[in-house]
Short mmCIF file of C-alpha atoms and ligand atoms in Angstrom, two decimals:
data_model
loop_
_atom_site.label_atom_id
_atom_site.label_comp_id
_atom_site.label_asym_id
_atom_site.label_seq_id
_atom_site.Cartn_x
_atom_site.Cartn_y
_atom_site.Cartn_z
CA UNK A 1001 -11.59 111.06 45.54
CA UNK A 1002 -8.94 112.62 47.57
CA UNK A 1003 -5.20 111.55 45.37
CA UNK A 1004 -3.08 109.63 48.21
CA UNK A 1005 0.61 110.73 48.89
CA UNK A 1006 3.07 108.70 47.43
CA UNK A 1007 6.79 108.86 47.98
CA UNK A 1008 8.59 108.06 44.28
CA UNK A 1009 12.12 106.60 44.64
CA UNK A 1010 14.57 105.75 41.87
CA UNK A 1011 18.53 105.69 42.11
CA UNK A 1012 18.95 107.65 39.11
CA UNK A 1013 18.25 111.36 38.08
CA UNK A 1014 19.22 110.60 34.57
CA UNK A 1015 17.18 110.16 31.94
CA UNK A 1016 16.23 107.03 30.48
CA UNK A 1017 12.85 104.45 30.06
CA UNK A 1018 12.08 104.02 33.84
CA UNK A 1019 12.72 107.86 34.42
CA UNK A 1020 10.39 108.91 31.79
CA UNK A 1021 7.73 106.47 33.49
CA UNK A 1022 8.38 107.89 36.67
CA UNK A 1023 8.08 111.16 35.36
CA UNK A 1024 4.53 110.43 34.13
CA UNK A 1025 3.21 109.05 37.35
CA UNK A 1026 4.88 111.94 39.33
CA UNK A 1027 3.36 114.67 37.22
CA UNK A 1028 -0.08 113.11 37.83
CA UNK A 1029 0.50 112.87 41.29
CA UNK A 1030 2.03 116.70 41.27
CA UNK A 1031 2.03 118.13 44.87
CA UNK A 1032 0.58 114.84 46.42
CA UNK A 1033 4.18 113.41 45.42
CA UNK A 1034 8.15 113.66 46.72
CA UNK A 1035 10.15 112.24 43.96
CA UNK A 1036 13.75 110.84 45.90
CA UNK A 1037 16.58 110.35 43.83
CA UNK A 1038 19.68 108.46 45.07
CA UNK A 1039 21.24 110.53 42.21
CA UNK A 1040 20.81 113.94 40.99
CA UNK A 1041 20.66 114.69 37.31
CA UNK A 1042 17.98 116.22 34.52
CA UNK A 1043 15.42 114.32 35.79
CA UNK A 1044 15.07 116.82 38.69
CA UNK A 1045 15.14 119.88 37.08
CA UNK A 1046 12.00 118.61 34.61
CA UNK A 1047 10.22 117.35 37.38
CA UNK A 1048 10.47 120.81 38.88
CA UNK A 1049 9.45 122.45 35.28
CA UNK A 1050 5.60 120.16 36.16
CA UNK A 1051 5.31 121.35 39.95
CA UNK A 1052 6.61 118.06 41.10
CA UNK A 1053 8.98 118.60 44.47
CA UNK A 1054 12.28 116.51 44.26
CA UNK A 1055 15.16 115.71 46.47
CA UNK A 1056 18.28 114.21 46.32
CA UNK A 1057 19.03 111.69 48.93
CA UNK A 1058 21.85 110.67 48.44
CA UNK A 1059 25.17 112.63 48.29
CA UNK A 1060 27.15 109.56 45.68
CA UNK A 1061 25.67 107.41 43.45
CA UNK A 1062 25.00 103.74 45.00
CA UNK A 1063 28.13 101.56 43.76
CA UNK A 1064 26.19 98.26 43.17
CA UNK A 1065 26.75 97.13 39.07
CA UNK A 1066 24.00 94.82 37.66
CA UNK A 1067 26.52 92.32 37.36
CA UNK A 1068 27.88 92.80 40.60
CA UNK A 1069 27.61 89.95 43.11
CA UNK A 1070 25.69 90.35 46.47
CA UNK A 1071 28.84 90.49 48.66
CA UNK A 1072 30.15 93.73 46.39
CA UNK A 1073 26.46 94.69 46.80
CA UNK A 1074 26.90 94.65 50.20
CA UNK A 1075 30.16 96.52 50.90
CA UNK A 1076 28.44 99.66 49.84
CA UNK A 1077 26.18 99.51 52.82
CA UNK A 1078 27.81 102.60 54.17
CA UNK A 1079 26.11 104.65 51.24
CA UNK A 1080 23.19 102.35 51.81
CA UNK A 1081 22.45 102.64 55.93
CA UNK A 1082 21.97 106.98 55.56
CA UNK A 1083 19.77 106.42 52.57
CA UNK A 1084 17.35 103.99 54.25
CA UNK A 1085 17.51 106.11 57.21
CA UNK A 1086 16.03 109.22 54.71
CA UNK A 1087 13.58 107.42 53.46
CA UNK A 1088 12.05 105.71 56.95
CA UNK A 1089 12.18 109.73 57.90
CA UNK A 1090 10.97 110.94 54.62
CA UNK A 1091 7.83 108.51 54.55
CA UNK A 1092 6.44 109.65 57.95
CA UNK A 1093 4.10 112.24 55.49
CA UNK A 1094 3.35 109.62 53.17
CA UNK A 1095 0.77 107.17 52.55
CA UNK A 1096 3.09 104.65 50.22
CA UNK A 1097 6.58 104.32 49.15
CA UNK A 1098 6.97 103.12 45.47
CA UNK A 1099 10.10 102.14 44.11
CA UNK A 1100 10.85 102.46 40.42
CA UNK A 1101 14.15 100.72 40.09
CA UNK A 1102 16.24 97.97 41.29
CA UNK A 1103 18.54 99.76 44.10
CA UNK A 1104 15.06 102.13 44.89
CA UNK A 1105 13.71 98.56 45.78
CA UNK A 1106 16.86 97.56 47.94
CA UNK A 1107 17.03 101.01 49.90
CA UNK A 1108 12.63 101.26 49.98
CA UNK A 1109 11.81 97.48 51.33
CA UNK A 1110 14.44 97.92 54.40
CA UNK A 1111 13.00 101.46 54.86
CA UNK A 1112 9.71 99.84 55.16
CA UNK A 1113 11.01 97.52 57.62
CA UNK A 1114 11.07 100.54 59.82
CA UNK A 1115 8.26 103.01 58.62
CA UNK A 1116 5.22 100.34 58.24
CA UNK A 1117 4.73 101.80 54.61
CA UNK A 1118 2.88 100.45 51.87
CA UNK A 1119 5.45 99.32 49.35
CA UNK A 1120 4.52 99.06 45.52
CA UNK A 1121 7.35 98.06 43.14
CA UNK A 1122 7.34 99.14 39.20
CA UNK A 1123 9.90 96.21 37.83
CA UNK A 1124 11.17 97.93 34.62
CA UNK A 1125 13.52 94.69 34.15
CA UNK A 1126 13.54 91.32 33.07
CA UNK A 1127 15.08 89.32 35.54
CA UNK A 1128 17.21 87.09 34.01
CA UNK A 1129 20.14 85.54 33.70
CA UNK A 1130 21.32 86.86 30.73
CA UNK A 1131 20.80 91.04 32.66
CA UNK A 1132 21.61 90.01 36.19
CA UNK A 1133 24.05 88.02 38.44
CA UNK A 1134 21.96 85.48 40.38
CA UNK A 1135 22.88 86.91 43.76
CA UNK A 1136 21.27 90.24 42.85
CA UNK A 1137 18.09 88.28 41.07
CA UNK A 1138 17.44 86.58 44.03
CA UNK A 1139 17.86 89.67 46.31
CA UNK A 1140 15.50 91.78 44.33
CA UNK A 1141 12.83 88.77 44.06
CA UNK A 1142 13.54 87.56 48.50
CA UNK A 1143 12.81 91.59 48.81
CA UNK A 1144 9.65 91.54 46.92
CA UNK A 1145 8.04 88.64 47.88
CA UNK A 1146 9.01 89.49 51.65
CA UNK A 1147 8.18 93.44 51.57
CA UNK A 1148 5.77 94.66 48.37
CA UNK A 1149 2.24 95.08 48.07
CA UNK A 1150 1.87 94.76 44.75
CA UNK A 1151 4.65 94.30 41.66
CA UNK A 1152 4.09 96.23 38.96
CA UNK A 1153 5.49 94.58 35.47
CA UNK A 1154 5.91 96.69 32.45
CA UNK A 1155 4.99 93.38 30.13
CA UNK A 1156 4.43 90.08 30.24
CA UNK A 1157 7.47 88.58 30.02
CA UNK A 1158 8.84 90.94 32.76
CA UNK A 1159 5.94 89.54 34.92
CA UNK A 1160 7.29 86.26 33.69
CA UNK A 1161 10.92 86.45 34.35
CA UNK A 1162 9.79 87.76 38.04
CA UNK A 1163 7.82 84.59 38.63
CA UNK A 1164 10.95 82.09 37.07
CA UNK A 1165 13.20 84.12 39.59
CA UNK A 1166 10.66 83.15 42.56
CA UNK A 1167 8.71 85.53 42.76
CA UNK A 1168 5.55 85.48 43.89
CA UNK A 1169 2.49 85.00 41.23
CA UNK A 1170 -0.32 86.85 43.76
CA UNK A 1171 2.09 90.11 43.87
CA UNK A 1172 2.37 90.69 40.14
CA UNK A 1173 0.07 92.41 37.96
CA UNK A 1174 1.48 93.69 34.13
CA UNK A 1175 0.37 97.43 33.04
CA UNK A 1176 1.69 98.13 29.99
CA UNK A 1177 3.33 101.95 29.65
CA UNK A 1178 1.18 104.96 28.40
CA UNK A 1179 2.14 108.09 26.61
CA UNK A 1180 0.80 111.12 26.14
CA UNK A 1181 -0.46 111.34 21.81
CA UNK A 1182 0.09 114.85 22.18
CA UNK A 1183 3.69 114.59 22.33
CA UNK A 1184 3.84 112.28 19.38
CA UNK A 1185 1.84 113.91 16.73
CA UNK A 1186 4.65 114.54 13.33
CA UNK A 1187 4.83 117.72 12.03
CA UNK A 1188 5.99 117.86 8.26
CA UNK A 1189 7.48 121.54 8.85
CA UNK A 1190 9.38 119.72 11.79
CA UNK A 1191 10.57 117.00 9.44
CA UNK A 1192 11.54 119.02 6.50
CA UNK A 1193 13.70 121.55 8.99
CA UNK A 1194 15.28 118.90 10.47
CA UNK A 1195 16.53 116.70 7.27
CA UNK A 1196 17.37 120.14 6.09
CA UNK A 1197 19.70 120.50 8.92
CA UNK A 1198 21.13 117.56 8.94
CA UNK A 1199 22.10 117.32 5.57
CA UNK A 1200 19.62 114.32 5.29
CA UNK A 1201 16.81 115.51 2.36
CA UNK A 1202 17.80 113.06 -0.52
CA UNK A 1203 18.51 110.39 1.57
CA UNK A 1204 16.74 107.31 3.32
CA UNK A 1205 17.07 107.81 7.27
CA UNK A 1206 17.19 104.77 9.08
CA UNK A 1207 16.72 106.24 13.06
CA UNK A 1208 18.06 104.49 15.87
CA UNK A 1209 17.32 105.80 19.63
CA UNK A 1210 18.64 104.25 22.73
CA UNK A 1211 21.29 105.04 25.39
CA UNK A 1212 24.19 103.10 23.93
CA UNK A 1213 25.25 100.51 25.78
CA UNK A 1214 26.40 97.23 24.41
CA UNK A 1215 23.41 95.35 25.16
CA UNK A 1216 21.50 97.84 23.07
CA UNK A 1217 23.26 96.18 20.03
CA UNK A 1218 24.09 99.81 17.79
CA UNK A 1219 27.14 97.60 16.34
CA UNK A 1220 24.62 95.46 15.22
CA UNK A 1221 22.92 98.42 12.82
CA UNK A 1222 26.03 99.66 12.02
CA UNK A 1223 27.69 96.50 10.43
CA UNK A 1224 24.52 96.23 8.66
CA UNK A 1225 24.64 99.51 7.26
CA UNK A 1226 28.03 98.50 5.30
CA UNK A 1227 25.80 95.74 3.35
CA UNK A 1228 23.08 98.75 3.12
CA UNK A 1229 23.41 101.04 -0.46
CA UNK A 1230 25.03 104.48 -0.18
CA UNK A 1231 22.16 106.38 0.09
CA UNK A 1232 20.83 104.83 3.11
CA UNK A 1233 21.95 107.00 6.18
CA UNK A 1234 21.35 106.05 9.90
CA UNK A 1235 21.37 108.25 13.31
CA UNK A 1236 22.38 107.11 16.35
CA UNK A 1237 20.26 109.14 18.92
CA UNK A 1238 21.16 108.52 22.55
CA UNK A 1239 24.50 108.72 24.64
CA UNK A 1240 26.17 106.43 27.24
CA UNK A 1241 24.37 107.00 30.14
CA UNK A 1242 25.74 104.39 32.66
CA UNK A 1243 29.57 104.30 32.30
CA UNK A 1244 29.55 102.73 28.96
CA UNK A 1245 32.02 105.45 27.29
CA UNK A 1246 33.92 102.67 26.00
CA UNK A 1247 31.47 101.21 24.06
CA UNK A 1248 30.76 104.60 22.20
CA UNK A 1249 34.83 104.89 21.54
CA UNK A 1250 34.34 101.09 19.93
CA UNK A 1251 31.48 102.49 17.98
CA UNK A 1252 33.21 105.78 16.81
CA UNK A 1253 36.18 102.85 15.47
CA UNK A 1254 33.78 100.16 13.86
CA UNK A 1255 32.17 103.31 11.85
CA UNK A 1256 35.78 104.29 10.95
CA UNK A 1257 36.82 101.21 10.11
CA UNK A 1258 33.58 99.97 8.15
CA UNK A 1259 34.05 103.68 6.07
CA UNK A 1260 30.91 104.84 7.15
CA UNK A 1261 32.04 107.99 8.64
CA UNK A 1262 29.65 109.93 6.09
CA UNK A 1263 26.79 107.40 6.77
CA UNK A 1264 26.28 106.77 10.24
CA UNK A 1265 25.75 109.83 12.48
CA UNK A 1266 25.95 109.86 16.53
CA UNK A 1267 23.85 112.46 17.76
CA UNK A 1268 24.32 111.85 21.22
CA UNK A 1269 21.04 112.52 24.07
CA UNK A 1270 18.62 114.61 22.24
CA UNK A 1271 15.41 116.03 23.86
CA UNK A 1272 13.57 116.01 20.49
CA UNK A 1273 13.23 112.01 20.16
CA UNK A 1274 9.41 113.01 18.40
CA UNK A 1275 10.59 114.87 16.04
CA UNK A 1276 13.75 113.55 15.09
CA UNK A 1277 12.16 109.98 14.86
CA UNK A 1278 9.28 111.66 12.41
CA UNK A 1279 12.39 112.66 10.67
CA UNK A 1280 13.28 109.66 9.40
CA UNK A 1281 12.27 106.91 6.77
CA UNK A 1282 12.23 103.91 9.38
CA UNK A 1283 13.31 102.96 13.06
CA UNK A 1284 15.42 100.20 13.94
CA UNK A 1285 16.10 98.82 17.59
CA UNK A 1286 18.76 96.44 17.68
CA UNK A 1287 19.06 95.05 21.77
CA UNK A 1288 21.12 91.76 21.68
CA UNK A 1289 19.13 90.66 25.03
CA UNK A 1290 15.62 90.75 25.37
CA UNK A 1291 14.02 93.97 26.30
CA UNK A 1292 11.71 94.42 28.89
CA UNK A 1293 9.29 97.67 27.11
CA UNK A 1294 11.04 99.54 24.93
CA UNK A 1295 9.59 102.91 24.81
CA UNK A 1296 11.06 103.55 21.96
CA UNK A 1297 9.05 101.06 20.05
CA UNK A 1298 5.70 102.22 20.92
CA UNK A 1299 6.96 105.72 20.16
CA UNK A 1300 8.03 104.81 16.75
CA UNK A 1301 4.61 103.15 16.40
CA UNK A 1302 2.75 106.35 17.68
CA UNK A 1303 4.97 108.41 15.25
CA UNK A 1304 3.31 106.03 12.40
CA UNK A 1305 6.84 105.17 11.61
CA UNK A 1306 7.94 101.66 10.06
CA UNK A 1307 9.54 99.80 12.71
CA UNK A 1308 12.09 96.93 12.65
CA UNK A 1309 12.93 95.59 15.57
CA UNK A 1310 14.35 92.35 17.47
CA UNK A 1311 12.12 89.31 18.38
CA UNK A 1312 11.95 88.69 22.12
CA UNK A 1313 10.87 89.70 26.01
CA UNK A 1314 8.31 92.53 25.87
CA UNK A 1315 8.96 93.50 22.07
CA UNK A 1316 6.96 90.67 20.86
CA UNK A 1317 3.92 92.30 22.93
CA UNK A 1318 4.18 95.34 21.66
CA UNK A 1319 5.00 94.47 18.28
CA UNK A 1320 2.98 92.22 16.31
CA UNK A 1321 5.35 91.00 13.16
CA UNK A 1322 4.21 92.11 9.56
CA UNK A 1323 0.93 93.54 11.19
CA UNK A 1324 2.30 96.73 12.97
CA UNK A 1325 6.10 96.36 12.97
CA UNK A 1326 8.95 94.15 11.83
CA UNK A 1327 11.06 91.63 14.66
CA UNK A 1328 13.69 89.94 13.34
CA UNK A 1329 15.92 87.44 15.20
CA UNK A 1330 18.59 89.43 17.64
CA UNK A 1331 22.57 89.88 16.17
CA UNK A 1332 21.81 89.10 12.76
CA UNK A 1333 22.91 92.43 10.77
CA UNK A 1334 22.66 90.75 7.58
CA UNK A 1335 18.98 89.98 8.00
CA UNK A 1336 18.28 93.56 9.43
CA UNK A 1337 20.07 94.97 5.51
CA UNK A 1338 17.59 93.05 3.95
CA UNK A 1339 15.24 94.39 5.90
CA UNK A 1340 16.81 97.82 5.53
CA UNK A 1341 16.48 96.81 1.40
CA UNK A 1342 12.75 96.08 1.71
CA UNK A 1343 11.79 98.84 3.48
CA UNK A 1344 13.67 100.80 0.79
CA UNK A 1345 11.76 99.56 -1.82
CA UNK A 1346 8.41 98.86 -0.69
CA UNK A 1347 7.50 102.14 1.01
CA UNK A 1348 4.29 101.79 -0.15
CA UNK A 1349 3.54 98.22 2.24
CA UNK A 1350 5.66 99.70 4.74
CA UNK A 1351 3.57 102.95 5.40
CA UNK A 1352 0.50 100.59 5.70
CA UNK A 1353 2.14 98.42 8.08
CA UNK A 1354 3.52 101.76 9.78
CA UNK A 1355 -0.09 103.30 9.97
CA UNK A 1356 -1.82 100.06 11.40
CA UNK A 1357 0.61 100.20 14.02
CA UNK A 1358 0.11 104.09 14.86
CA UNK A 1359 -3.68 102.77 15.29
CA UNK A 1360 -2.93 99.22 17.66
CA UNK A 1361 -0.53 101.90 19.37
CA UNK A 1362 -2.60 104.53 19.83
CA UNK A 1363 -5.61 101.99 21.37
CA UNK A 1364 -2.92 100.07 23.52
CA UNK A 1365 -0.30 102.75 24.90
CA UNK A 1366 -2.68 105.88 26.20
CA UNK A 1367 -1.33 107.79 28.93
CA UNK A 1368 -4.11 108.91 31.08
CA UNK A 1369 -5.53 105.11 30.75
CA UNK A 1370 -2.11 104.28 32.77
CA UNK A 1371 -2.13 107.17 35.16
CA UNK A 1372 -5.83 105.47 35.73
CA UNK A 1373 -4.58 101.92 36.09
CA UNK A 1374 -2.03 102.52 38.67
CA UNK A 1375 -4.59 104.98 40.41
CA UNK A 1376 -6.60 101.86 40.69
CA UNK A 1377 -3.77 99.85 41.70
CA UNK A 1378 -2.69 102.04 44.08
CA UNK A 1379 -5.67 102.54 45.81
CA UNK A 1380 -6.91 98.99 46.45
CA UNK A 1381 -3.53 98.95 48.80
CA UNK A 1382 -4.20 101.66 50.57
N1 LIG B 1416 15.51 109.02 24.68
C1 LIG B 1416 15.66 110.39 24.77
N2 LIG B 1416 16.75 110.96 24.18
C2 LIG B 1416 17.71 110.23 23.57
C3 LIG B 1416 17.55 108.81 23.51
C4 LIG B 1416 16.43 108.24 24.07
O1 LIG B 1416 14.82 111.11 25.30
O2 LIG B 1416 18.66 110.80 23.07
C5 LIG B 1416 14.30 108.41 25.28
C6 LIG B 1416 13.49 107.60 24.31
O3 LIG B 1416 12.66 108.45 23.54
C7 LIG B 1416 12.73 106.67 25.25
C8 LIG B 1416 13.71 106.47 26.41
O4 LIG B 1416 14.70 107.49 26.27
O5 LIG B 1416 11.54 107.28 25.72
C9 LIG B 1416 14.39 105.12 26.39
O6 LIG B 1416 13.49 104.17 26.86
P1 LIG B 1416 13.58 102.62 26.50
O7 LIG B 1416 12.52 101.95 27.30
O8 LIG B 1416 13.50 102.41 25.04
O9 LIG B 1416 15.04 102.19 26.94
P2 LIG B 1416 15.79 102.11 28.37
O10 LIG B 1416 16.70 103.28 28.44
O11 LIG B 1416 14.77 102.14 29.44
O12 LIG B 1416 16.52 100.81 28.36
#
C-alpha cells in the first residue's frame, strides 16, 4: 500500500524527546513527508542527512512560555497569523497534518480550519497542573477535542492527564515510543575508550542524561552525590535547551559549593548518548514532576544498564520497580545515595535486574513495531 503524505509540524528544530520521535516517523515517511519547523536548529540538518525535506516556517521562534497565560499567548498572534497562513498553503499537497508539539497543535488546528486537513496530534506532555498554566491546558485540550482526528499519547498517564483536562476519551489512543536496537547495542571497545578519556576507569559512573532544566531535578543527583563515597563519579549529559542558562550557572555553584568539582562532570549535548550511557556503572533520572516517556529510560534499559529512576506519570509504565529498574519517590537525594550505595555494592543483583530490563525493553520499545502502529493509525483516518 501506497505511504500517504503527511505534513510533520513541531515549533522546535532543537533536539530533544519529541524531536527524536519526530525524527523516527519522518524518516519512515522519507519523501512522502515535509517536516515544518517554527524554529530552525539540528534537527533540520539530520533530517536532511535521511532524505527527509524540511522547512522552516517561521522566521522567530513563537514567544508563548508553558507557563504563560492565554492572553500573553495571544499577543504573539502576529508571529502566529503568517505561520497558519504557511501551513493552510503548505497542506494543499498533503493528505494529513500532524502536529508533534504543543504550539505545532495551536498553529496546525487553525490551519485546518482553513485547509479541510486531517489533523492527528502526538501529545508528548502530561497536561497538568503542575507543567502548564490552566489557560494553555484548556486551549490545547478545546483545540483537540474541536479539531483532531485522533490523539496520540506517548503513555498512559499522558492519555490520562488529557482526559482530566477534558479531553475527549474517543480521540485518544496511547502508543508507547520505539527505537531502533541497532543504535543501542554496547560496545566494550566503546566503553573502555571512553572511561579512558574521561579519566573515569577506576571509578563508579553514575550517568545522568537530560536537557537541564529545573524540572529535570540534576540538583537533586548532585546533592546526593555529596552523601555518595569518593569514588563514585557522575556525568551530567545534556545542556539547557529552552532558556534555562540560569539553572546550569546554579548547578555549576551547588557543585562548587558541595566540593564536588572533581566528582560531578557537565558534559553538555552530546550526540553519543549510546555509548556514553554504556559507559557508565548505572543511570539515574531525577525529574521533580512527573514525566510523560522518558526516552532516556528505555534507552538505559536497552543499553542493559541499571536504572534508578523517580516514581510517577509514564516512568512507572516503563519501569517496573526491582524487576527491570529502580523508582524511588521524586526530591529525595538521600534515598537516591542509598540507592547509589546499593548499586555499588550489589553489582551482581543489579546486572540481573539491568539485563531483565534490556529483555521487557527490547519486547516493549521496538521501532519498526511503532512506525507500524502509527501506519495503522494513520491510515484508518485517511
Ligand atoms: N539526548 C541527547 N543528547 C544529550 C542529552 C539527551 O541526544 O546530550 C537525548 C536522549 O538520549 C533522549 C532525548 O535526548 O533520547 C531526551 O528525551 P526525554 O524523553 O528523556 O526527555 P525530553 O527532552 O523529551 O523531556
Amino acid at each position: 500500500m501506497a505511504l500517504m503524505k503527511i505534513l510533520f509540524l513541531d515549533q522546535t528544530g532543537k533536539i530533544a524527546g519529541a524531536e527524536l520521535v519526530l525524527f523516527d516517523l519522518a524518516r519512515f515517511y522519507g519523501q512522502n513527508c515535509l517536516v515544518g519547523l517554527f524554529e530552525d536548529g539540528p534537527l533540520r540538518q539530520r533530517l536532511i542527512d535521511q532524505g527527509v525535506p524540511v522547512k522552516v516556517l517561521a522566521q522567530q521562534p513563537l514567544q508563548v512560555r508553558k507557563t504563560a497565560s492565554l492572553l500573553q499567548g495571544m499577543a504573539s498572534l502576529g508571529q502566529l497569523l503568517p505561520l497558519i497562513q504557511r501551513v493552510v498553503q503548505l497542506s494543499r499537497d498533503y493528505d494529513l497534518v500532524y502536529a508533534n508539539t504543543l504550539k505545532a497543535i495551536v498553529v496546525a488546528s487553525i490551519a485546518s480550519l482553513f485547509s479541510r486537513k486531517p489533523l492527528v496530534i502526538h501529545l508528548h506532555d502530561i497536561l497538568s497542573d503542575q507543567h502548564f498554566s490552566p489557560a494553555n491546558r484548556r486551549l490545547v485540550v478545546s483545540l483537540a477535542n474541536q479539531f483532531a482526528s485522533q490523539v496520540i499519547a506517548v503513555s498512559e498517564a499522558t492519555s490520562k492527564a488529557f482526559i482530566a483536562a477534558g479531553g475527549n476519551p474517543s480521540l485518544v489512543q496511547v502508543v508507547y515510543n520505539g527505537f531502533d536496537p541497532a543504535v543501542y547495542q554496547a560496545e566494550d571497545a566503546d566503553r573502555e575508550r571512553l572511561r579512558k578519556a574521561l579519566v573515569l576507569e577506576d571509578r563508579f559512573v553514575v550517568g545522568h542524561f537530560s536537557r537541564l532544566s529545573p524540572w529535570k531535578g540534576q540538583h537533586v543527583l548532585i546533592d546526593a552525590m555529596a552523601q555518595c563515597p569518593d569514588h563514585v563519579v557522575a556525568l551530567l549529559v545534556g545542556d539547557a535547551l529552552f532558556g534555562e542558562q540560569d539553572y546550569q550557572v546554579q548547578l555549576r555553584w551547588q557543585v562548587a559549593e558541595c566540593g564536588l568539582q572533581d566528582r560531578v562532570h557537565f558534559l553538555g549535548f552530546r550526540d553519543d548518548v549510546p555509548q556514553l550511557m554504556s559507559a557508565c556503572d548505572l543511570v539515574t533520572h531525577t525529574s521533580i514532576l512527573p514525566e510523560p516517556a522518558s526516552r532516556v529510560l528505555v534507552e538505559s534499559l536497552l543499553l542493559g544498564k541499571p536504572l534508578v529512576t523517580v516514581q510517577g506519570g509514564g516512568s512507572d509504565e516503563l519501569v517496573l520497580h526491582g524487576e527491570t529498574g529502580w523508582l524511588i519517590p521524586s526530591s529525595d537525594p538521600q534515598r537516591l545515595a542509598e540507592m547509589i550505595q546499593y548499586c555499588v555494592e550489589t553489582p551482581d543483583q543489579m546486572q540481573s535486574v539491568a539485563q531483565q530490563g534490556k529483555r521487557d525493553a527490547t519486547d516493549r520499545f521496538n521501532l519498526s513495531n511503532f512506525q507500524q502502529n502509527i501506519q495503522q493509525i494513520l491510515q484508518q483516518i485517511y
